Amino acid sequence: IRESATLTRDVLEQHFNDLKGTLKKLLDERLMSLLQEVDAIEQESIKPLDECQKLIEHGISTADDLLREGESAVHGDVGQHNEKLCSFTKKALHIQLDSLPEVPPLVDVPCLSAQLDDCLLTILKDQIFRHGTVASRPPVQLEEFVEKPGGILVRWCKVDDDFIPQDYRLQYRKSTAGHFEDVYVGSETEFIVLHIDPNIDYQFRVCARGDGRQEWSPWSVPQIGHTTLVPHEWTAGLEGYSLSSRRNIALRNDSQACGVLYSKAPTYSCGQTLTFRQVLPVIETVGQPDRRDSLGVCVEQQNGYDSLQRDKAVCISTNGAVFVNGKEMTNQLPAVTSGSTVTFDMEVVQLGPCGGEGGNVKLRVTISSNNREVVFDWVLDQCCGSLYFGCSFSYPGWKVLVF
């Protein structure tokens, strides 16, 4: 409680300090804009009046000079009297003393003033007093972490009955990292976070956005999750397939070589969910399907086969046919297309003695594809704690992610 309270105080102080700085900057900018507007109106409006004033002052000065010249002519010597009067008369005839420049009416002369609406303070006061909230409990919390090979399935739930969520936002970081990063935004309440290093702690947190709202809720209490399961990887170096840098995506290239691409190790165990996802290929269309294509699991790697449609293996073909130990089942799933997801789930339902003759195990297998599934029992003549997975495609263009 003390740690979260201290953090909340720091966040509030930082936010309102930033807000005060921003408001002062905006007010200063608005003041400068209004002062510049006053200056512009003043300069534009005063210019014709200044010119009019100059003309009037010039006329007055000319008339004053002419008046003094007339007085001098009247009071001067008799010999110069006629000459000065003649000069005065000529100037008086050329100077229009009865004309003035046009002066705008007083109502047309700008009179500047400032209109400041005092209700702005009331509006700001109301907004400020409603700005920000302190939540003692976030409306959503992390609920469960499920280990996956090279990943973690994170589940969360709503804990506020009055809160109606529209979207959720999940973030994570390595415990030693400095900041969280988004890993999922959407309406689901669970997400598999991939590319997780085994035996490394990661911090997770989640928040939500209410229906019709733009802002996110407070973050949930950060929790630690990790996985001890190594990631699923395809075997590198098989001609006919190109792998991603993490070796969890296999692309059937245009090589003429054929064969089954197996996992690097038997990393699939009963009780887990193995998922194949047909991701968007590098070419515009998905590879051409073939009846020999296969996605599935097997007890051991066996070279020399071009498909998992063989003994000690269960698989689905790209046309939706399901094979158990090389035999096709009567039940069929939808065809695998671009964006399809195929999952394998297995659990032990009967276990015989291991290590001697007659040892056997019965596995309950569920294969799901495009919202349909088939369930059957797979009987093996040997106990196996973990299985290999594999794929085979006859034509280029297929691109499969496994997790």
Short mmCIF file of N, CA and C in Angstrom, two decimals, residues 63-175:
data_model
loop_
_atom_site.label_atom_id
_atom_site.label_comp_id
_atom_site.label_asym_id
_atom_site.label_seq_id
_atom_site.Cartn_x
_atom_site.Cartn_y
_atom_site.Cartn_z
N ALA A 63 -0.28 78.94 -43.69
CA ALA A 63 -1.14 80.11 -43.46
C ALA A 63 -0.48 81.08 -42.48
N ASP A 64 0.20 80.56 -41.46
CA ASP A 64 0.87 81.41 -40.47
C ASP A 64 2.00 82.20 -41.13
N ASP A 65 2.76 81.53 -42.01
CA ASP A 65 3.84 82.24 -42.73
C ASP A 65 3.27 83.34 -43.62
N LEU A 66 2.17 83.05 -44.32
CA LEU A 66 1.57 84.03 -45.21
C LEU A 66 1.02 85.22 -44.41
N LEU A 67 0.47 84.93 -43.22
CA LEU A 67 -0.05 86.01 -42.38
C LEU A 67 1.07 86.95 -41.95
N ARG A 68 2.21 86.38 -41.54
CA ARG A 68 3.32 87.22 -41.12
C ARG A 68 3.86 88.03 -42.30
N GLU A 69 3.86 87.41 -43.49
CA GLU A 69 4.33 88.13 -44.69
C GLU A 69 3.37 89.29 -45.02
N GLY A 70 2.07 89.09 -44.85
CA GLY A 70 1.10 90.17 -45.11
C GLY A 70 1.26 91.31 -44.13
N GLU A 71 1.50 90.99 -42.84
CA GLU A 71 1.73 92.03 -41.84
C GLU A 71 2.98 92.83 -42.17
N SER A 72 4.01 92.11 -42.64
CA SER A 72 5.25 92.81 -43.00
C SER A 72 5.03 93.74 -44.19
N ALA A 73 4.19 93.30 -45.15
CA ALA A 73 3.94 94.14 -46.33
C ALA A 73 3.16 95.40 -45.96
N VAL A 74 2.25 95.27 -44.99
CA VAL A 74 1.43 96.41 -44.59
C VAL A 74 2.25 97.44 -43.81
N HIS A 75 3.13 96.95 -42.95
CA HIS A 75 3.89 97.83 -42.06
C HIS A 75 5.28 98.13 -42.59
N GLY A 76 5.60 97.75 -43.81
CA GLY A 76 6.95 97.96 -44.32
C GLY A 76 7.13 99.38 -44.87
N ASP A 77 8.35 99.59 -45.46
CA ASP A 77 8.67 100.88 -46.05
C ASP A 77 7.78 101.15 -47.24
N VAL A 78 7.61 102.48 -47.56
CA VAL A 78 6.73 102.86 -48.66
C VAL A 78 7.29 102.38 -50.00
N GLY A 79 8.64 102.38 -50.08
CA GLY A 79 9.25 101.98 -51.35
C GLY A 79 9.06 100.50 -51.64
N GLN A 80 9.02 99.73 -50.58
CA GLN A 80 8.86 98.26 -50.77
C GLN A 80 7.41 97.83 -50.60
N HIS A 81 6.53 98.78 -50.28
CA HIS A 81 5.15 98.44 -49.95
C HIS A 81 4.46 97.74 -51.10
N ASN A 82 4.53 98.37 -52.28
CA ASN A 82 3.83 97.78 -53.43
C ASN A 82 4.41 96.44 -53.83
N GLU A 83 5.72 96.33 -53.73
CA GLU A 83 6.37 95.06 -54.13
C GLU A 83 5.97 93.92 -53.20
N LYS A 84 5.92 94.17 -51.88
CA LYS A 84 5.56 93.12 -50.92
C LYS A 84 4.08 92.76 -51.01
N LEU A 85 3.27 93.78 -51.25
CA LEU A 85 1.85 93.48 -51.41
C LEU A 85 1.59 92.65 -52.65
N CYS A 86 2.33 92.96 -53.70
CA CYS A 86 2.16 92.17 -54.95
C CYS A 86 2.57 90.72 -54.74
N SER A 87 3.70 90.52 -54.02
CA SER A 87 4.16 89.14 -53.74
C SER A 87 3.17 88.43 -52.82
N PHE A 88 2.66 89.17 -51.80
CA PHE A 88 1.69 88.57 -50.87
C PHE A 88 0.42 88.16 -51.61
N THR A 89 -0.03 89.01 -52.53
CA THR A 89 -1.26 88.72 -53.25
C THR A 89 -1.12 87.48 -54.12
N LYS A 90 0.02 87.38 -54.80
CA LYS A 90 0.25 86.22 -55.66
C LYS A 90 0.24 84.91 -54.82
N LYS A 91 0.93 84.90 -53.67
CA LYS A 91 0.95 83.70 -52.82
C LYS A 91 -0.43 83.38 -52.29
N ALA A 92 -1.17 84.40 -51.92
CA ALA A 92 -2.50 84.18 -51.36
C ALA A 92 -3.43 83.56 -52.39
N LEU A 93 -3.23 83.96 -53.66
CA LEU A 93 -4.08 83.38 -54.71
C LEU A 93 -3.76 81.90 -54.98
N HIS A 94 -2.51 81.52 -54.76
CA HIS A 94 -2.10 80.12 -55.02
C HIS A 94 -2.34 79.20 -53.81
N ILE A 95 -2.48 79.74 -52.65
CA ILE A 95 -2.67 78.92 -51.45
C ILE A 95 -4.15 78.87 -51.13
N GLN A 96 -4.67 77.63 -50.99
CA GLN A 96 -6.09 77.43 -50.67
C GLN A 96 -6.23 77.29 -49.16
N LEU A 97 -6.47 78.39 -48.53
CA LEU A 97 -6.56 78.39 -47.07
C LEU A 97 -7.89 77.86 -46.58
N ASP A 98 -8.86 77.75 -47.45
CA ASP A 98 -10.17 77.30 -47.00
C ASP A 98 -10.40 75.82 -47.22
N SER A 99 -9.34 75.05 -47.62
CA SER A 99 -9.50 73.61 -47.88
C SER A 99 -8.81 72.80 -46.79
N LEU A 100 -9.46 71.72 -46.37
CA LEU A 100 -8.90 70.79 -45.37
C LEU A 100 -9.01 69.36 -45.90
N PRO A 101 -8.06 68.47 -45.50
CA PRO A 101 -8.18 67.07 -45.92
C PRO A 101 -9.42 66.43 -45.28
N GLU A 102 -9.89 65.39 -45.92
CA GLU A 102 -11.08 64.71 -45.43
C GLU A 102 -10.74 63.97 -44.12
N VAL A 103 -11.47 64.25 -43.11
CA VAL A 103 -11.29 63.62 -41.80
C VAL A 103 -12.42 62.62 -41.59
N PRO A 104 -12.09 61.30 -41.30
CA PRO A 104 -13.16 60.31 -41.11
C PRO A 104 -14.04 60.67 -39.94
N PRO A 105 -15.33 60.31 -40.03
CA PRO A 105 -16.22 60.56 -38.89
C PRO A 105 -15.74 59.80 -37.66
N LEU A 106 -16.10 60.34 -36.53
CA LEU A 106 -15.63 59.74 -35.27
C LEU A 106 -16.11 58.30 -35.12
N VAL A 107 -17.30 58.02 -35.64
CA VAL A 107 -17.83 56.65 -35.49
C VAL A 107 -17.05 55.65 -36.33
N ASP A 108 -16.33 56.15 -37.36
CA ASP A 108 -15.54 55.25 -38.21
C ASP A 108 -14.13 55.05 -37.69
N VAL A 109 -13.74 55.78 -36.68
CA VAL A 109 -12.39 55.65 -36.12
C VAL A 109 -12.39 54.51 -35.10
N PRO A 110 -11.48 53.53 -35.27
CA PRO A 110 -11.43 52.41 -34.31
C PRO A 110 -11.18 52.90 -32.89
N CYS A 111 -11.84 52.22 -31.97
CA CYS A 111 -11.62 52.45 -30.54
C CYS A 111 -11.41 51.08 -29.89
N LEU A 112 -10.16 50.75 -29.62
CA LEU A 112 -9.82 49.39 -29.17
C LEU A 112 -10.27 49.14 -27.75
N SER A 113 -10.66 47.90 -27.50
CA SER A 113 -11.00 47.47 -26.14
C SER A 113 -10.80 45.96 -26.07
N ALA A 114 -10.74 45.43 -24.90
CA ALA A 114 -10.55 43.99 -24.69
C ALA A 114 -11.81 43.39 -24.07
N GLN A 115 -12.31 42.31 -24.70
CA GLN A 115 -13.47 41.60 -24.15
C GLN A 115 -12.97 40.30 -23.51
N LEU A 116 -13.09 40.20 -22.25
CA LEU A 116 -12.61 39.04 -21.49
C LEU A 116 -13.78 38.42 -20.74
N ASP A 117 -14.08 37.18 -21.12
CA ASP A 117 -15.23 36.49 -20.55
C ASP A 117 -14.82 35.84 -19.23
N ASP A 118 -15.40 36.32 -18.16
CA ASP A 118 -15.05 35.78 -16.85
C ASP A 118 -15.53 34.35 -16.64
N CYS A 119 -16.43 33.87 -17.50
CA CYS A 119 -16.93 32.50 -17.32
C CYS A 119 -15.85 31.46 -17.61
N LEU A 120 -14.75 31.91 -18.29
CA LEU A 120 -13.66 30.96 -18.53
C LEU A 120 -13.12 30.41 -17.22
N LEU A 121 -13.00 31.28 -16.23
CA LEU A 121 -12.49 30.82 -14.94
C LEU A 121 -13.43 29.80 -14.32
N THR A 122 -14.74 30.03 -14.49
CA THR A 122 -15.70 29.07 -13.94
C THR A 122 -15.60 27.73 -14.64
N ILE A 123 -15.48 27.79 -16.00
CA ILE A 123 -15.35 26.54 -16.76
C ILE A 123 -14.08 25.81 -16.38
N LEU A 124 -12.97 26.55 -16.31
CA LEU A 124 -11.70 25.91 -15.94
C LEU A 124 -11.78 25.34 -14.53
N LYS A 125 -12.42 26.08 -13.64
CA LYS A 125 -12.53 25.60 -12.26
C LYS A 125 -13.29 24.29 -12.20
N ASP A 126 -14.40 24.23 -12.95
CA ASP A 126 -15.19 22.99 -12.95
C ASP A 126 -14.40 21.84 -13.55
N GLN A 127 -13.69 22.10 -14.67
CA GLN A 127 -12.91 21.05 -15.31
C GLN A 127 -11.76 20.59 -14.43
N ILE A 128 -11.11 21.55 -13.77
CA ILE A 128 -9.95 21.19 -12.94
C ILE A 128 -10.39 20.35 -11.75
N PHE A 129 -11.52 20.73 -11.13
CA PHE A 129 -11.98 19.98 -9.95
C PHE A 129 -12.49 18.59 -10.33
N ARG A 130 -12.80 18.38 -11.62
CA ARG A 130 -13.22 17.04 -12.06
C ARG A 130 -12.07 16.27 -12.70
N HIS A 131 -10.91 16.93 -12.84
CA HIS A 131 -9.78 16.30 -13.54
C HIS A 131 -9.05 15.33 -12.62
N GLY A 132 -8.88 14.10 -13.09
CA GLY A 132 -8.12 13.11 -12.34
C GLY A 132 -8.96 12.42 -11.27
N THR A 133 -8.64 11.15 -11.08
CA THR A 133 -9.28 10.36 -10.03
C THR A 133 -8.23 9.49 -9.37
N VAL A 134 -8.52 9.06 -8.19
CA VAL A 134 -7.66 8.13 -7.48
C VAL A 134 -8.45 6.85 -7.27
N ALA A 135 -7.92 5.75 -7.84
CA ALA A 135 -8.61 4.46 -7.73
C ALA A 135 -7.87 3.59 -6.72
N SER A 136 -8.61 3.03 -5.78
CA SER A 136 -7.99 2.14 -4.80
C SER A 136 -7.83 0.73 -5.35
N ARG A 137 -8.70 0.36 -6.31
CA ARG A 137 -8.62 -0.97 -6.91
C ARG A 137 -8.91 -0.85 -8.41
N PRO A 138 -8.00 -1.33 -9.27
CA PRO A 138 -8.26 -1.31 -10.72
C PRO A 138 -9.45 -2.22 -11.05
N PRO A 139 -10.17 -1.94 -12.15
CA PRO A 139 -11.35 -2.75 -12.49
C PRO A 139 -11.02 -4.13 -13.05
N VAL A 140 -9.78 -4.36 -13.48
CA VAL A 140 -9.39 -5.68 -13.98
C VAL A 140 -8.08 -6.08 -13.30
N GLN A 141 -7.93 -7.40 -13.12
CA GLN A 141 -6.72 -7.92 -12.49
C GLN A 141 -6.27 -9.18 -13.24
N LEU A 142 -4.96 -9.41 -13.20
CA LEU A 142 -4.41 -10.65 -13.75
C LEU A 142 -4.89 -11.83 -12.92
N GLU A 143 -5.25 -12.91 -13.60
CA GLU A 143 -5.87 -14.04 -12.91
C GLU A 143 -5.00 -15.29 -12.91
N GLU A 144 -4.34 -15.58 -14.05
CA GLU A 144 -3.65 -16.87 -14.16
C GLU A 144 -2.54 -16.78 -15.21
N PHE A 145 -1.45 -17.52 -14.92
CA PHE A 145 -0.37 -17.69 -15.89
C PHE A 145 -0.22 -19.18 -16.15
N VAL A 146 -0.25 -19.56 -17.41
CA VAL A 146 -0.10 -20.96 -17.80
C VAL A 146 1.15 -21.08 -18.65
N GLU A 147 2.07 -21.94 -18.22
CA GLU A 147 3.31 -22.11 -18.97
C GLU A 147 3.05 -22.76 -20.32
N LYS A 148 3.68 -22.21 -21.34
CA LYS A 148 3.66 -22.76 -22.68
C LYS A 148 5.10 -22.88 -23.16
N PRO A 149 5.36 -23.77 -24.10
CA PRO A 149 6.73 -23.85 -24.64
C PRO A 149 7.14 -22.53 -25.29
N GLY A 150 8.10 -21.86 -24.66
CA GLY A 150 8.56 -20.58 -25.19
C GLY A 150 7.53 -19.48 -25.08
N GLY A 151 6.56 -19.62 -24.20
CA GLY A 151 5.51 -18.61 -24.07
C GLY A 151 4.76 -18.75 -22.77
N ILE A 152 3.86 -17.81 -22.52
CA ILE A 152 3.02 -17.81 -21.33
C ILE A 152 1.60 -17.44 -21.75
N LEU A 153 0.64 -18.25 -21.36
CA LEU A 153 -0.76 -17.91 -21.55
C LEU A 153 -1.19 -17.06 -20.35
N VAL A 154 -1.55 -15.81 -20.61
CA VAL A 154 -1.94 -14.87 -19.55
C VAL A 154 -3.46 -14.71 -19.59
N ARG A 155 -4.09 -14.89 -18.45
CA ARG A 155 -5.54 -14.69 -18.33
C ARG A 155 -5.80 -13.58 -17.31
N TRP A 156 -6.84 -12.79 -17.57
CA TRP A 156 -7.23 -11.75 -16.64
C TRP A 156 -8.75 -11.73 -16.51
N CYS A 157 -9.25 -11.02 -15.52
CA CYS A 157 -10.70 -11.00 -15.28
C CYS A 157 -11.10 -9.63 -14.75
N LYS A 158 -12.38 -9.34 -14.89
CA LYS A 158 -12.96 -8.09 -14.38
C LYS A 158 -13.32 -8.29 -12.91
N VAL A 159 -12.93 -7.34 -12.06
CA VAL A 159 -13.22 -7.44 -10.63
C VAL A 159 -14.20 -6.36 -10.16
N ASP A 160 -14.55 -5.45 -11.07
CA ASP A 160 -15.53 -4.41 -10.76
C ASP A 160 -16.81 -4.72 -11.52
N ASP A 161 -17.85 -5.09 -10.79
CA ASP A 161 -19.11 -5.49 -11.43
C ASP A 161 -19.77 -4.34 -12.19
N ASP A 162 -19.50 -3.11 -11.77
CA ASP A 162 -20.13 -1.95 -12.42
C ASP A 162 -19.37 -1.48 -13.65
N PHE A 163 -18.19 -2.04 -13.88
CA PHE A 163 -17.36 -1.62 -15.01
C PHE A 163 -17.71 -2.47 -16.23
N ILE A 164 -18.00 -1.80 -17.36
CA ILE A 164 -18.31 -2.50 -18.61
C ILE A 164 -17.14 -2.32 -19.56
N PRO A 165 -16.30 -3.35 -19.74
CA PRO A 165 -15.09 -3.19 -20.57
C PRO A 165 -15.42 -3.26 -22.06
N GLN A 166 -14.67 -2.48 -22.81
CA GLN A 166 -14.75 -2.51 -24.27
C GLN A 166 -13.50 -3.17 -24.85
N ASP A 167 -12.33 -2.79 -24.33
CA ASP A 167 -11.06 -3.35 -24.78
C ASP A 167 -10.16 -3.56 -23.57
N TYR A 168 -9.23 -4.50 -23.73
CA TYR A 168 -8.20 -4.72 -22.72
C TYR A 168 -6.84 -4.43 -23.34
N ARG A 169 -5.90 -4.09 -22.47
CA ARG A 169 -4.53 -3.77 -22.91
C ARG A 169 -3.55 -4.47 -21.99
N LEU A 170 -2.77 -5.38 -22.57
CA LEU A 170 -1.80 -6.17 -21.80
C LEU A 170 -0.40 -5.70 -22.13
N GLN A 171 0.41 -5.50 -21.09
CA GLN A 171 1.80 -5.12 -21.26
C GLN A 171 2.71 -6.08 -20.49
N TYR A 172 3.96 -6.16 -20.93
CA TYR A 172 4.93 -6.99 -20.22
C TYR A 172 6.32 -6.41 -20.36
N ARG A 173 7.21 -6.91 -19.53
CA ARG A 173 8.62 -6.53 -19.61
C ARG A 173 9.43 -7.58 -18.85
N LYS A 174 10.68 -7.72 -19.23
CA LYS A 174 11.58 -8.52 -18.41
C LYS A 174 11.77 -7.81 -17.08
N SER A 175 11.96 -8.57 -16.04
CA SER A 175 12.07 -7.97 -14.71
C SER A 175 13.20 -6.96 -14.62
#
